[in-house]
Structures are given as C-alpha cells and as structure tokens.
Short mmCIF file of C-alpha atoms and ligand atoms in Angstrom, two decimals:
data_model
loop_
_atom_site.label_atom_id
_atom_site.label_comp_id
_atom_site.label_asym_id
_atom_site.label_seq_id
_atom_site.Cartn_x
_atom_site.Cartn_y
_atom_site.Cartn_z
CA MET A 22 5.71 3.64 20.36
CA GLU A 23 7.46 0.77 22.16
CA PHE A 24 5.93 -2.68 21.79
CA SER A 25 6.42 -5.65 24.03
CA ILE A 26 5.10 -9.19 24.17
CA ASN A 27 4.70 -10.39 27.72
CA LEU A 28 2.75 -12.85 29.75
CA SER A 29 0.12 -10.83 31.50
CA VAL A 30 -3.17 -11.02 33.36
CA PRO A 31 -5.57 -8.08 33.69
CA GLU A 32 -5.57 -8.02 37.49
CA LYS A 33 -1.78 -7.67 37.70
CA THR A 34 -0.81 -5.34 34.89
CA ALA A 35 0.69 -1.93 35.66
CA ALA A 36 -0.50 -0.33 32.42
CA ASP A 37 -2.73 2.78 32.40
CA CYS A 38 -5.20 1.13 30.09
CA LEU A 39 -6.38 -2.43 29.76
CA VAL A 40 -7.87 -3.40 26.42
CA LEU A 41 -10.34 -6.21 26.95
CA PRO A 42 -12.24 -8.19 24.34
CA VAL A 43 -15.99 -8.68 24.47
CA PHE A 44 -17.89 -11.27 22.46
CA GLY A 45 -21.45 -10.00 22.07
CA THR A 46 -22.43 -9.15 25.66
CA GLN A 47 -19.90 -11.58 27.13
CA LEU A 48 -16.80 -10.09 28.73
CA SER A 49 -13.84 -12.32 27.99
CA THR A 50 -13.14 -14.81 30.76
CA LEU A 51 -9.60 -13.40 30.83
CA ALA A 52 -10.99 -10.54 32.90
CA ALA A 53 -12.44 -12.78 35.62
CA GLY A 54 -9.64 -12.02 38.07
CA LEU A 55 -10.08 -8.29 37.61
CA ASP A 56 -13.85 -8.34 37.76
CA LYS A 57 -14.52 -10.30 40.95
CA ASP A 58 -17.82 -8.56 41.66
CA GLY A 59 -19.05 -8.88 38.07
CA TRP A 60 -19.48 -5.15 37.63
CA LEU A 61 -17.38 -4.94 34.45
CA ALA A 62 -19.19 -7.90 32.92
CA GLU A 63 -22.42 -6.00 33.45
CA THR A 64 -21.15 -2.88 31.68
CA CYS A 65 -20.71 -4.98 28.55
CA ASN A 66 -24.41 -4.40 27.96
CA GLU A 67 -23.56 -0.75 27.33
CA LEU A 68 -21.12 -1.65 24.57
CA GLY A 69 -22.45 -1.48 21.02
CA ASP A 70 -22.91 -4.88 19.41
CA SER A 71 -21.27 -4.18 16.06
CA VAL A 72 -17.69 -5.39 15.66
CA GLY A 73 -15.28 -2.61 16.56
CA SER A 74 -17.53 -0.81 19.04
CA THR A 75 -15.41 0.52 21.89
CA LEU A 76 -16.19 1.81 25.37
CA TYR A 77 -13.90 3.35 27.97
CA ILE A 78 -14.65 2.39 31.57
CA PRO A 79 -12.86 4.27 34.35
CA LEU A 80 -11.53 2.12 37.18
CA PRO A 81 -9.64 3.40 40.19
CA GLY A 82 -6.20 4.42 38.93
CA ARG A 83 -6.68 3.14 35.41
CA ARG A 84 -9.07 2.61 32.55
CA VAL A 85 -10.48 -0.29 30.71
CA LEU A 86 -11.20 -0.14 27.00
CA LEU A 87 -13.84 -2.67 26.04
CA VAL A 88 -13.68 -3.79 22.41
CA GLN A 89 -16.48 -5.63 20.65
CA LEU A 90 -15.24 -8.66 18.68
CA GLY A 91 -18.75 -9.84 17.80
CA ASP A 92 -19.83 -13.46 17.66
CA GLU A 93 -16.88 -15.61 18.77
CA LYS A 94 -17.74 -18.29 16.24
CA LYS A 95 -17.65 -15.75 13.41
CA LEU A 96 -14.35 -14.15 14.41
CA ASN A 97 -12.07 -13.96 11.39
CA ALA A 98 -9.20 -11.76 10.22
CA ASP A 99 -11.56 -9.11 8.82
CA ALA A 100 -13.41 -8.82 12.11
CA LEU A 101 -10.24 -8.68 14.19
CA ARG A 102 -8.80 -6.06 11.84
CA LYS A 103 -11.90 -3.91 12.22
CA ALA A 104 -11.88 -4.28 15.99
CA ALA A 105 -8.13 -3.71 16.27
CA LEU A 106 -8.30 -0.54 14.17
CA ALA A 107 -11.15 0.80 16.30
CA ALA A 108 -9.35 -0.09 19.52
CA ALA A 109 -6.12 1.48 18.25
CA LYS A 110 -7.95 4.63 17.22
CA ALA A 111 -9.57 4.96 20.65
CA LEU A 112 -6.29 4.22 22.41
CA VAL A 113 -4.28 6.72 20.41
CA ALA A 114 -6.97 9.38 20.90
CA GLY A 115 -7.10 8.65 24.64
CA LYS A 116 -4.93 9.87 27.47
CA SER A 117 -3.24 6.63 28.42
CA THR A 118 0.53 6.45 28.12
CA SER A 119 0.71 2.68 28.41
CA ALA A 120 -1.63 -0.09 27.43
CA ASP A 121 -1.91 -3.82 27.92
CA ILE A 122 -3.88 -5.41 25.12
CA PHE A 123 -5.68 -8.71 25.61
CA LEU A 124 -7.17 -9.05 22.15
CA ALA A 125 -4.58 -11.43 20.71
CA ILE A 126 -5.15 -14.08 23.36
CA ALA A 127 -8.85 -14.01 22.60
CA ALA A 128 -8.41 -14.17 18.83
CA ALA A 129 -5.55 -16.70 18.75
CA LYS A 130 -7.87 -19.69 18.98
CA THR A 131 -9.41 -19.03 15.59
CA LEU A 132 -6.74 -16.97 13.82
CA GLY A 133 -3.50 -18.24 15.26
CA LEU A 134 -1.45 -16.12 17.59
CA LYS A 135 1.06 -14.85 15.03
CA ASP A 136 -1.55 -13.41 12.68
CA ALA A 137 -3.61 -12.01 15.55
CA VAL A 138 -0.62 -10.16 16.99
CA ALA A 139 0.38 -8.91 13.52
CA ILE A 140 -3.08 -7.45 12.92
CA ILE A 141 -3.11 -5.68 16.30
CA ALA A 142 0.42 -4.27 15.95
CA GLN A 143 -0.25 -3.08 12.41
CA ALA A 144 -3.44 -1.33 13.54
CA LEU A 145 -1.57 0.54 16.28
CA VAL A 146 1.20 1.72 13.98
CA PHE A 147 -1.35 2.68 11.33
CA GLU A 148 -3.60 4.63 13.71
CA SER A 149 -0.67 6.43 15.32
CA TYR A 150 0.14 8.06 11.99
CA ARG A 151 -0.16 11.85 11.84
CA PHE A 152 0.83 14.11 8.95
CA VAL A 153 1.50 17.39 10.73
CA GLN A 154 4.83 18.60 9.38
CA PHE A 155 3.27 21.61 7.68
CA LYS A 156 1.11 22.73 10.61
CA SER A 157 2.66 25.63 12.52
CA GLU A 158 0.45 25.01 15.56
CA PRO A 159 1.28 21.41 16.31
CA GLU A 160 -1.75 19.43 17.43
CA VAL A 161 -1.28 17.47 20.63
CA ALA A 162 0.82 14.45 19.81
CA PRO A 163 -0.46 11.02 20.89
CA VAL A 164 0.81 10.17 24.39
CA LEU A 165 0.63 6.39 24.12
CA THR A 166 4.23 5.20 24.27
CA ALA A 167 4.28 1.68 25.72
CA VAL A 168 2.09 -1.10 24.42
CA ASN A 169 2.14 -4.67 25.60
CA ILE A 170 0.38 -7.34 23.62
CA ALA A 171 -0.41 -9.96 26.19
CA VAL A 172 0.09 -13.68 25.69
CA SER A 173 -1.03 -16.37 28.10
CA LYS A 174 1.89 -18.80 27.93
CA LYS A 175 5.63 -18.36 27.94
CA SER A 176 5.94 -20.81 25.05
CA GLU A 177 3.89 -18.45 22.87
CA VAL A 178 6.19 -15.47 23.16
CA GLU A 179 8.38 -16.33 20.20
CA LYS A 180 5.50 -16.90 17.82
CA ALA A 181 3.94 -13.65 18.96
CA GLU A 182 7.22 -11.79 18.46
CA HIS A 183 7.22 -12.88 14.81
CA GLY A 184 3.71 -11.56 14.40
CA LEU A 185 4.70 -8.31 16.07
CA GLN A 186 7.62 -7.82 13.74
CA ALA A 187 5.51 -8.48 10.65
CA GLY A 188 2.70 -6.21 11.81
CA VAL A 189 4.97 -3.34 12.77
CA ALA A 190 6.89 -3.64 9.49
CA LEU A 191 3.67 -3.53 7.49
CA GLY A 192 2.52 -0.49 9.47
CA HIS A 193 5.82 1.28 8.85
CA GLY A 194 5.67 0.45 5.15
CA MET A 195 2.13 1.81 4.84
CA ASN A 196 3.03 4.95 6.77
CA LEU A 197 5.99 5.59 4.45
CA THR A 198 3.62 5.24 1.50
CA ARG A 199 1.18 7.64 3.16
CA ASP A 200 3.90 10.17 3.95
CA LEU A 201 5.20 10.24 0.39
CA GLY A 202 1.67 10.42 -0.97
CA ASN A 203 0.59 13.22 1.35
CA LEU A 204 3.60 15.42 0.65
CA PRO A 205 2.72 18.29 -1.68
CA GLY A 206 3.99 18.33 -5.24
CA ASN A 207 6.33 21.25 -4.60
CA ILE A 208 8.21 19.16 -2.02
CA CYS A 209 7.76 15.63 -3.31
CA THR A 210 9.38 16.11 -6.71
CA PRO A 211 11.06 13.35 -8.73
CA THR A 212 14.34 14.44 -7.16
CA TYR A 213 12.80 14.12 -3.68
CA LEU A 214 11.60 10.60 -4.46
CA ALA A 215 15.08 9.67 -5.68
CA ASN A 216 16.59 10.98 -2.44
CA ALA A 217 13.99 9.10 -0.40
CA ALA A 218 14.90 5.91 -2.27
CA HIS A 219 18.60 6.48 -1.53
CA LEU A 220 17.78 6.96 2.15
CA LEU A 221 15.68 3.79 2.22
CA ALA A 222 18.47 1.87 0.50
CA ALA A 223 21.02 3.14 3.01
CA SER A 224 18.87 2.06 5.98
CA TYR A 225 18.60 -1.53 4.78
CA LYS A 226 21.81 -2.01 2.81
CA MET A 227 20.08 -2.11 -0.54
CA LYS A 228 21.36 -1.11 -3.93
CA CYS A 229 19.78 2.02 -5.38
CA THR A 230 20.53 3.45 -8.79
CA VAL A 231 18.89 6.48 -10.31
CA LEU A 232 18.98 7.01 -14.06
CA GLU A 233 19.07 10.64 -15.20
CA LYS A 234 17.68 12.15 -18.38
CA PRO A 235 20.83 11.65 -20.53
CA GLU A 236 20.92 7.95 -19.66
CA MET A 237 17.24 7.61 -20.44
CA GLU A 238 17.80 9.35 -23.75
CA ALA A 239 20.57 6.90 -24.55
CA LEU A 240 18.20 4.03 -23.77
CA GLY A 241 15.62 5.51 -26.14
CA MET A 242 12.91 6.20 -23.58
CA GLY A 243 11.16 8.65 -25.87
CA SER A 244 7.74 7.96 -24.41
CA PHE A 245 8.68 8.59 -20.76
CA LEU A 246 10.74 11.65 -21.65
CA SER A 247 7.91 13.17 -23.68
CA VAL A 248 5.83 13.40 -20.50
CA ALA A 249 8.70 14.95 -18.55
CA GLN A 250 9.59 17.55 -21.17
CA GLY A 251 6.96 20.09 -20.14
CA SER A 252 8.31 20.45 -16.61
CA ILE A 253 11.37 22.13 -15.19
CA GLU A 254 11.73 19.24 -12.74
CA PRO A 255 14.19 16.66 -14.07
CA PRO A 256 12.77 13.13 -14.52
CA LYS A 257 14.30 10.17 -12.69
CA LEU A 258 14.18 6.41 -13.12
CA ILE A 259 14.70 4.94 -9.67
CA CYS A 260 15.83 1.32 -9.26
CA LEU A 261 15.85 -0.18 -5.75
CA GLU A 262 17.16 -3.72 -5.34
CA TYR A 263 16.32 -5.74 -2.25
CA GLN A 264 18.09 -9.06 -2.05
CA GLY A 265 16.60 -11.23 0.68
CA GLY A 266 16.95 -14.47 -1.26
CA LYS A 267 19.85 -16.15 -3.02
CA LYS A 268 21.63 -14.12 -5.62
CA SER A 269 20.66 -16.65 -8.29
CA GLU A 270 16.92 -16.30 -7.60
CA LYS A 271 14.96 -14.26 -10.10
CA PRO A 272 13.41 -11.17 -8.60
CA VAL A 273 9.83 -10.04 -8.41
CA VAL A 274 9.86 -6.60 -10.03
CA LEU A 275 7.46 -3.91 -8.85
CA VAL A 276 7.00 -0.90 -11.12
CA GLY A 277 5.32 2.16 -9.62
CA LYS A 278 3.86 5.16 -11.44
CA GLY A 279 5.56 8.26 -10.04
CA ILE A 280 3.83 11.31 -11.50
CA THR A 281 4.53 13.81 -8.70
CA PHE A 282 1.88 16.10 -10.11
CA ASP A 283 -0.54 15.40 -12.95
CA SER A 284 -1.95 18.63 -14.33
CA GLY A 285 -2.99 16.77 -17.47
CA GLY A 286 -0.37 18.65 -19.49
CA ILE A 287 -1.66 20.46 -22.59
CA SER A 288 -4.82 18.34 -22.26
CA LEU A 289 -5.24 20.26 -19.00
CA LYS A 290 -7.47 18.82 -16.32
CA PRO A 291 -10.44 20.80 -14.96
CA GLY A 292 -9.66 22.79 -11.82
CA LEU A 293 -11.94 20.99 -9.37
CA ASP A 294 -9.91 18.83 -6.97
CA MET A 295 -6.81 19.14 -9.13
CA ASP A 296 -4.75 19.30 -5.92
CA GLU A 297 -5.44 15.59 -5.54
CA MET A 298 -3.20 14.94 -8.52
CA LYS A 299 -0.28 15.20 -6.11
CA PHE A 300 -1.35 11.65 -5.23
CA ASP A 301 -0.48 10.50 -8.76
CA MET A 302 2.79 9.09 -7.43
CA CYS A 303 1.05 6.67 -5.06
CA GLY A 304 2.14 3.70 -7.19
CA ALA A 305 5.74 4.79 -6.63
CA ALA A 306 5.05 5.33 -2.93
CA THR A 307 3.53 1.85 -2.75
CA VAL A 308 6.70 0.32 -4.20
CA MET A 309 8.80 2.13 -1.58
CA GLY A 310 6.44 1.16 1.24
CA VAL A 311 6.41 -2.50 0.21
CA ILE A 312 10.19 -2.59 0.02
CA ARG A 313 10.47 -0.90 3.40
CA ALA A 314 8.10 -3.47 4.94
CA ILE A 315 9.86 -6.53 3.52
CA ALA A 316 13.35 -5.18 4.21
CA GLU A 317 12.46 -4.44 7.84
CA GLN A 318 11.39 -8.07 8.23
CA GLY A 319 14.26 -9.46 6.17
CA LEU A 320 11.82 -11.42 4.01
CA PRO A 321 13.74 -14.15 2.10
CA ILE A 322 12.89 -13.07 -1.45
CA ASN A 323 14.44 -10.86 -4.11
CA VAL A 324 12.47 -7.78 -5.08
CA VAL A 325 13.37 -4.95 -7.42
CA GLY A 326 11.42 -1.70 -7.32
CA VAL A 327 11.49 0.46 -10.43
CA ILE A 328 9.96 3.92 -10.39
CA PRO A 329 9.65 6.18 -13.42
CA THR A 330 8.99 9.61 -11.99
CA CYS A 331 8.34 13.07 -13.46
CA GLU A 332 5.78 15.86 -13.50
CA ASN A 333 3.07 16.20 -16.15
CA MET A 334 2.90 19.93 -16.90
CA PRO A 335 1.80 22.23 -19.71
CA SER A 336 4.41 24.62 -21.09
CA GLY A 337 5.93 25.82 -24.35
CA LYS A 338 8.06 22.71 -24.30
CA ALA A 339 5.31 20.29 -23.38
CA VAL A 340 4.29 17.39 -25.56
CA LYS A 341 1.15 18.15 -27.59
CA PRO A 342 -1.87 16.14 -28.71
CA GLY A 343 -0.97 14.61 -32.06
CA ASP A 344 2.73 14.33 -31.28
CA ILE A 345 4.28 10.96 -32.08
CA VAL A 346 6.99 9.49 -29.85
CA THR A 347 9.13 6.38 -30.04
CA SER A 348 9.19 4.17 -26.96
CA MET A 349 12.22 2.23 -25.76
CA SER A 350 10.64 -0.91 -27.25
CA GLY A 351 10.75 0.72 -30.69
CA GLN A 352 6.97 0.92 -30.90
CA THR A 353 5.68 4.37 -31.85
CA ILE A 354 2.86 6.11 -29.99
CA GLU A 355 0.56 8.88 -31.13
CA ILE A 356 -0.26 10.96 -28.09
CA LEU A 357 -3.89 11.92 -28.54
CA ASN A 358 -4.34 13.05 -24.95
CA THR A 359 -1.46 14.26 -22.83
CA ASP A 360 -3.46 13.41 -19.70
CA ALA A 361 -3.03 9.71 -20.45
CA GLU A 362 0.57 10.09 -19.29
CA GLY A 363 0.86 7.26 -16.79
CA ARG A 364 0.98 4.61 -19.48
CA LEU A 365 3.56 6.67 -21.37
CA ILE A 366 6.04 6.59 -18.50
CA LEU A 367 5.19 3.03 -17.48
CA CYS A 368 5.66 1.54 -20.93
CA ASP A 369 9.33 2.50 -21.02
CA ALA A 370 9.87 1.33 -17.44
CA LEU A 371 8.19 -1.98 -18.33
CA THR A 372 10.52 -2.40 -21.29
CA TYR A 373 13.50 -1.51 -19.13
CA VAL A 374 12.79 -4.10 -16.41
CA ALA A 375 13.20 -7.05 -18.78
CA ARG A 376 16.94 -6.74 -18.01
CA TYR A 377 16.31 -8.05 -14.49
CA GLU A 378 15.04 -11.32 -16.00
CA PRO A 379 12.12 -11.11 -13.61
CA GLU A 380 10.19 -14.00 -12.13
CA LEU A 381 7.21 -11.74 -12.64
CA VAL A 382 6.42 -8.04 -12.88
CA ILE A 383 3.62 -6.12 -11.18
CA ASP A 384 3.01 -2.48 -11.98
CA ILE A 385 1.06 -0.32 -9.57
CA ALA A 386 -0.47 2.88 -10.89
CA THR A 387 -3.11 5.52 -10.26
CA LEU A 388 -3.81 5.04 -13.93
CA THR A 389 -7.43 5.84 -14.76
CA GLY A 390 -10.42 7.72 -13.45
CA ALA A 391 -12.47 4.99 -15.12
CA ILE A 392 -11.44 2.42 -12.52
CA ILE A 393 -13.09 4.65 -9.90
CA ILE A 394 -16.29 4.57 -11.96
CA GLY A 395 -16.06 0.78 -12.13
CA LEU A 396 -14.91 -0.20 -8.64
CA GLY A 397 -15.25 2.95 -6.55
CA ASN A 398 -12.89 3.39 -3.64
CA VAL A 399 -13.27 -0.20 -2.49
CA ALA A 400 -11.13 -2.36 -4.76
CA SER A 401 -8.16 -1.85 -7.01
CA GLY A 402 -8.44 -3.18 -10.56
CA LEU A 403 -6.34 -6.25 -11.31
CA PHE A 404 -5.34 -6.97 -14.88
CA THR A 405 -3.34 -9.97 -16.03
CA THR A 406 -3.67 -12.79 -18.51
CA ASN A 407 -1.90 -15.15 -16.10
CA ASP A 408 -4.53 -17.02 -14.05
CA GLN A 409 -2.07 -18.28 -11.46
CA LEU A 410 -0.76 -14.80 -10.76
CA ALA A 411 -4.33 -13.49 -10.59
CA ASP A 412 -5.27 -16.20 -8.09
CA ASP A 413 -2.24 -15.50 -5.91
CA LEU A 414 -2.96 -11.78 -5.81
CA ILE A 415 -6.65 -12.36 -5.09
CA LYS A 416 -5.71 -14.73 -2.27
CA ALA A 417 -3.48 -12.07 -0.74
CA SER A 418 -6.29 -9.58 -1.20
CA ASN A 419 -8.78 -11.82 0.60
CA GLU A 420 -6.39 -12.41 3.45
CA THR A 421 -5.59 -8.76 4.05
CA GLY A 422 -8.92 -7.14 3.26
CA ASP A 423 -6.97 -4.97 0.80
CA LYS A 424 -9.43 -5.67 -1.95
CA THR A 425 -8.65 -6.15 -5.60
CA TRP A 426 -10.97 -7.26 -8.39
CA ARG A 427 -9.94 -8.96 -11.59
CA MET A 428 -10.84 -7.17 -14.80
CA PRO A 429 -10.77 -8.63 -18.32
CA LEU A 430 -7.85 -8.12 -20.65
CA TRP A 431 -9.06 -9.76 -23.84
CA ASP A 432 -7.33 -8.90 -27.08
CA ASP A 433 -10.64 -7.53 -28.36
CA TYR A 434 -9.85 -4.29 -26.54
CA GLN A 435 -6.60 -3.73 -28.45
CA GLU A 436 -8.58 -2.49 -31.45
CA GLN A 437 -9.50 0.69 -29.63
CA LEU A 438 -5.83 1.71 -29.56
CA LYS A 439 -5.49 1.92 -33.35
CA SER A 440 -3.79 5.02 -34.71
CA ASN A 441 -3.83 6.30 -38.27
CA PHE A 442 -0.29 7.58 -37.93
CA ALA A 443 1.67 5.49 -35.42
CA ASP A 444 1.79 1.93 -34.09
CA MET A 445 -0.79 2.83 -31.47
CA ALA A 446 -2.61 5.72 -29.84
CA ASN A 447 -2.24 6.41 -26.14
CA ILE A 448 -6.01 6.45 -25.54
CA GLY A 449 -8.84 4.17 -26.58
CA GLY A 450 -11.91 6.34 -26.28
CA ARG A 451 -14.48 6.54 -23.50
CA ALA A 452 -15.50 2.89 -23.43
CA ALA A 453 -13.63 0.57 -21.05
CA GLY A 454 -11.06 3.22 -20.21
CA SER A 455 -9.26 1.19 -17.55
CA ILE A 456 -9.07 -1.87 -19.75
CA THR A 457 -7.68 -0.06 -22.78
CA ALA A 458 -5.06 1.51 -20.50
CA ALA A 459 -4.07 -1.98 -19.33
CA ALA A 460 -4.21 -3.23 -22.93
CA PHE A 461 -1.79 -0.47 -23.87
CA LEU A 462 0.66 -1.58 -21.14
CA SER A 463 0.34 -5.23 -22.15
CA ARG A 464 2.05 -4.40 -25.45
CA PHE A 465 5.26 -3.75 -23.52
CA THR A 466 5.21 -6.82 -21.28
CA LYS A 467 5.48 -9.70 -23.72
CA GLU A 468 8.76 -11.00 -22.32
CA TYR A 469 7.59 -11.91 -18.81
CA THR A 470 4.67 -12.75 -16.54
CA TRP A 471 2.91 -9.52 -15.67
CA ALA A 472 0.05 -8.02 -13.71
CA HIS A 473 -1.19 -4.46 -13.48
CA LEU A 474 -2.94 -2.90 -10.48
CA ASP A 475 -4.97 0.24 -11.18
CA ILE A 476 -5.09 1.91 -7.76
CA ALA A 477 -6.66 5.26 -8.70
CA GLY A 478 -9.67 4.52 -6.47
CA VAL A 479 -7.92 3.10 -3.42
CA ALA A 480 -4.63 4.99 -3.01
CA HIS A 481 -6.09 8.09 -1.46
CA LYS A 482 -9.25 9.44 0.10
CA SER A 483 -10.99 12.69 -0.83
CA GLY A 484 -13.13 15.07 1.19
CA ALA A 485 -12.76 15.51 4.94
CA ALA A 486 -10.53 12.44 5.23
CA LYS A 487 -8.33 13.54 2.33
CA GLY A 488 -5.06 11.67 2.44
CA ALA A 489 -3.06 8.70 1.23
CA THR A 490 -4.31 5.32 2.49
CA GLY A 491 -1.18 3.19 2.26
CA ARG A 492 -2.97 0.77 -0.06
CA PRO A 493 -2.18 -1.60 -1.72
CA VAL A 494 0.90 -2.16 0.47
CA PRO A 495 -0.86 -4.87 2.57
CA LEU A 496 -1.91 -6.78 -0.53
CA LEU A 497 1.58 -6.80 -2.04
CA VAL A 498 3.43 -7.54 1.20
CA GLU A 499 1.11 -10.50 1.79
CA PHE A 500 1.63 -11.68 -1.79
CA LEU A 501 5.42 -11.54 -1.36
CA THR A 502 5.24 -13.16 2.10
CA GLN A 503 3.32 -16.10 0.64
CA ARG A 504 5.77 -16.43 -2.23
CA ALA A 505 8.69 -16.44 0.18
CA ALA A 506 6.96 -19.09 2.30
CA ALA A 507 6.06 -21.26 -0.71
CA LYS A 508 9.68 -21.22 -1.83
CA LYS A 509 10.88 -22.63 1.48
CA LYS A 510 8.72 -25.73 1.14
N1 BES B 613 -3.77 10.23 -12.89
C1 BES B 613 -4.89 10.12 -13.75
C2 BES B 613 -5.91 9.09 -13.25
C3 BES B 613 -6.62 9.45 -11.97
C4 BES B 613 -7.84 10.08 -12.01
C5 BES B 613 -6.10 9.10 -10.75
C6 BES B 613 -8.50 10.38 -10.86
C7 BES B 613 -6.76 9.41 -9.57
C8 BES B 613 -7.96 10.05 -9.62
C9 BES B 613 -4.44 9.70 -15.13
O1 BES B 613 -3.20 10.16 -15.53
C10 BES B 613 -5.42 10.28 -16.10
O2 BES B 613 -5.48 11.47 -16.19
N2 BES B 613 -6.16 9.42 -16.79
C11 BES B 613 -7.13 9.87 -17.72
C12 BES B 613 -7.01 9.02 -18.96
C13 BES B 613 -7.83 9.51 -20.11
C14 BES B 613 -7.26 10.82 -20.61
C15 BES B 613 -7.81 8.48 -21.18
C16 BES B 613 -8.49 9.71 -17.09
O3 BES B 613 -8.71 8.72 -16.37
O4 BES B 613 -9.32 10.59 -17.25
MN1 MN B 614 -3.30 12.10 -16.35
ZN1 ZN B 615 -1.86 10.53 -14.01
#
C-alpha cells in the first residue's frame, strides 16, 4: 500500500473511494462542495450512530464511505481509533484501488493532526494484514494500493508526514509481531527466531548476537537450559541492539519470553487448545515488533532486545518435577512443575541483561493462565515496585488503548515460593498465580529498575478469530516515544 499526504477536497479527488467523516447525523462540512444538492447529507440518517459505523454510498464513477465519528465534542483518540479501524476494514474489504481519506482533517481540531494521521495510517496497515502463506488456494488479495490522507493546508503537510511515518511504523511492527506469533511451532523454532532477528538487524543496521548452548552453559544458565533440554531444537539467546541515541546513553532493555511451543513438558498440558501454545513466544515477537517500529522511525533512544528462546517438550532428556537447577544468578530452583517454564528461561535472561547497565528493564511474557482469569483478554498485567515506571507505562496504555492494569507485588507473596530443598520453588500454588510468577522474577532483577508485563490474555485471540494481536507493541512503542521526547527537553 502506497500512502501519500496531499491537499485535497472531496469534489476534486481522482480516487475511487472517498472516506468522509460524519458526526452523529451531520455530514462533515468538508463534503459541501461534493454534495451540492444535499443528497449525501441526507443519507447520513442511514448510517448507524455508534462510533465506527460505516456505510458505502455509490456515486457515479466512484464510491463514498461514510464513517461515524460520533459526537464531535466527545471525539478522542479511542473514538478515532475505533472509527479508523472500522473504515480501514471496510476499505480493505471493498473493491476500491485508491482512496482519499478525510478523517484526519476532521479529527485534527481535537487530537492534533500528527496523532490523527498516525492513528489512521496505523489502522490501514493493521487491517491490511493477512496471514495466508500456508493456504494453497490464495484468497483474493486486497486491491487497495493507493491511499491519500487529506490535509487542508499546505503548511500541515510536514506535520502530517511525521504522523504517517509513526503510524505506518507501528503498523509494520505489530504485523511483524503477528506474523511471528501466527507461524506454527514447526516453522517458528528458536533457530527461526534467531534468523528473523539477524534479518531485522541487517535491515536497520543493528547489532545482533545470538548465544548458543555452549556459551549459555559457560555463563551458568542452568535454569534456562533445563527447559530446553527436553527438545531436539537448540536453544538461543538473541540480543538485538538498536542505537538511536548517543552511545553513552543507557539503554532500555526489553526481554521477551520466546517459548516456540509450550507442551508443558513432563507436567504435560491437557490436549484442548494446546495448539495455541505456539503463541508462547509472543513476548519475543513483541520485542522484535517494537524494535522494528522504532528502528523504522529512527527514534532517538537506545533499546536492547533480549530473547531467551527454546521449546518446552517432554522426552527422556526432559527436566522432571523435583529436579533442582542452578540459575545464572547462583540461586537454586526446585522445579515443581515443568509447565512453569517461562520464569525459568526469563530469570537467566534477566540476570544476563545486567551487563547492559540498563536504564530500566521490561520483560514481556505470556507467563500465566491466571492473568487471563484476573484480567481476561482486555488488559495485560503490569508488575513493578517502581511507581514512576508504572505511571509511565499506564500513561502509554491510556494513550494507545493498549490496556494494562497494575497488579500488586508485595513481598508477602514471596512466601509462597518456599522450597524445602532449594532456594526457591518455581511455582507458588494456586493462589495469586500471576503474582507469584512475577515475585519469582523479581528475585533476579535487584540490580536495576524493572517491570514485568504478563501478556497471556492479550497477545493472541482464540476461537474464530484465532491469531496473534500485535499487542502490546503499541503500548511499548508509545512508552519509548515518550521517553525519547522527554529526553530532548
Ligand atoms: N505459557 C503458559 C501460560 C499461558 C496459559 C499462556 C494460557 C497463554 C494462555 C505458561 O508457561 C504456563 O503454562 N503457566 C502455568 C503456570 C503454572 C504451572 C504455575 C499456568 O498458567 O497454568
Ligand atoms: Mn507453561
Ligand atoms: Zn509457557
């Protein structure tokens, strides 16, 4: 899809489809020149009144897509996002090859042009996504190839271009995350993820190093390697370094759980929906998507992505309940349930990243089923003892609609991790399962500021819409964007 930002008016555009905003029953005044007889304005009564309702109207030689933006006074980023996604969905499903979109002009008054354009561009990239590489009968590909986002003044073009770039980059980042997440476990192995990281690094001149099993053994990553030992797929520790800021600036480190398939190991999972455990690398995919989005924009900040990745499989060589392993930190862990493997690979990665002397560390992991019980598929769980970091992440969450909800991380929960035989157990019983998982990780993050995002409920959808969502890429890209902006001041 080719995007452009041009001055445009509905009566003069050459595009196949005009996307026009409606506030309630009021057709935007932008369309006045096109709608001299008032016929279009009348059809607005046919449009549903909930934000994001769309209606195609055929005109001679072209079509109009009406999009409901709701009450103009209540228009905010959430409403525009909803409307833009609906409009993009209708456009991509339609037969138009080119479109001229007049939503940004209408929303700029309240949201600012840059953010309005970013939201619209991101929606189009997001809704154009198809995962069809394993279908032998290809479904008809979307035909929409040229999209103009209209502005009303020449002086606005530059601002709008910035929004376009940010929105497209975010869309691309999310779609990379979705692609990696949707790939089946037999293709998307740890080795595949390492290759994908090398490719990403090559596209944006980033440094990428991949540690192999012998190097991890030398580092003493006994916890991570115990998870990997049941699989014939070799484990990898992927390190991607994006330097958008000065060399001397401390990086933000993102650590992503990369279990390319979680069978549970010897503590085997039940069969129902086990296929969805291919999504257990969505934390890793999020890290790659975020880095893709910020590198494409050249965001002035340093970010390191670290991805421990392996399979969790049962076999004669697999780690067993009761086994005791020694983590890179020196702390010993009694593995009471081999299905609590995410924390076992993350703890060694979290110890490892101290060498980057991070400004802060955020890990992203499909860590617990319990977070789905607590927060459903709406919000990720946010765990940190640092109030400032929590506030910054929640702010980014509010601004993007990529919801996160802060959970407690009091020391009281540490008690549940007691082991009779080692420094700690890897599970804490049924109560507060997501919190004890976070409490476990916190024991390996004492040297830096840290937050943990449990994304088990938001990273993918089940049922008819089964697939990776690209979350929480928007949340993290916004967080990093705000940090980069704050630094400049
Ligand atoms: N990958 C799972 C968590 C998960 C569950 C993600 C459902 C997405 C959907 C994780 O490795 C796991 O198995 N966690 C266990 C922990 C338990 C054994 C303490 C769980 O949540 O059941
Ligand atoms: Mn598991
Ligand atoms: Zn898992």
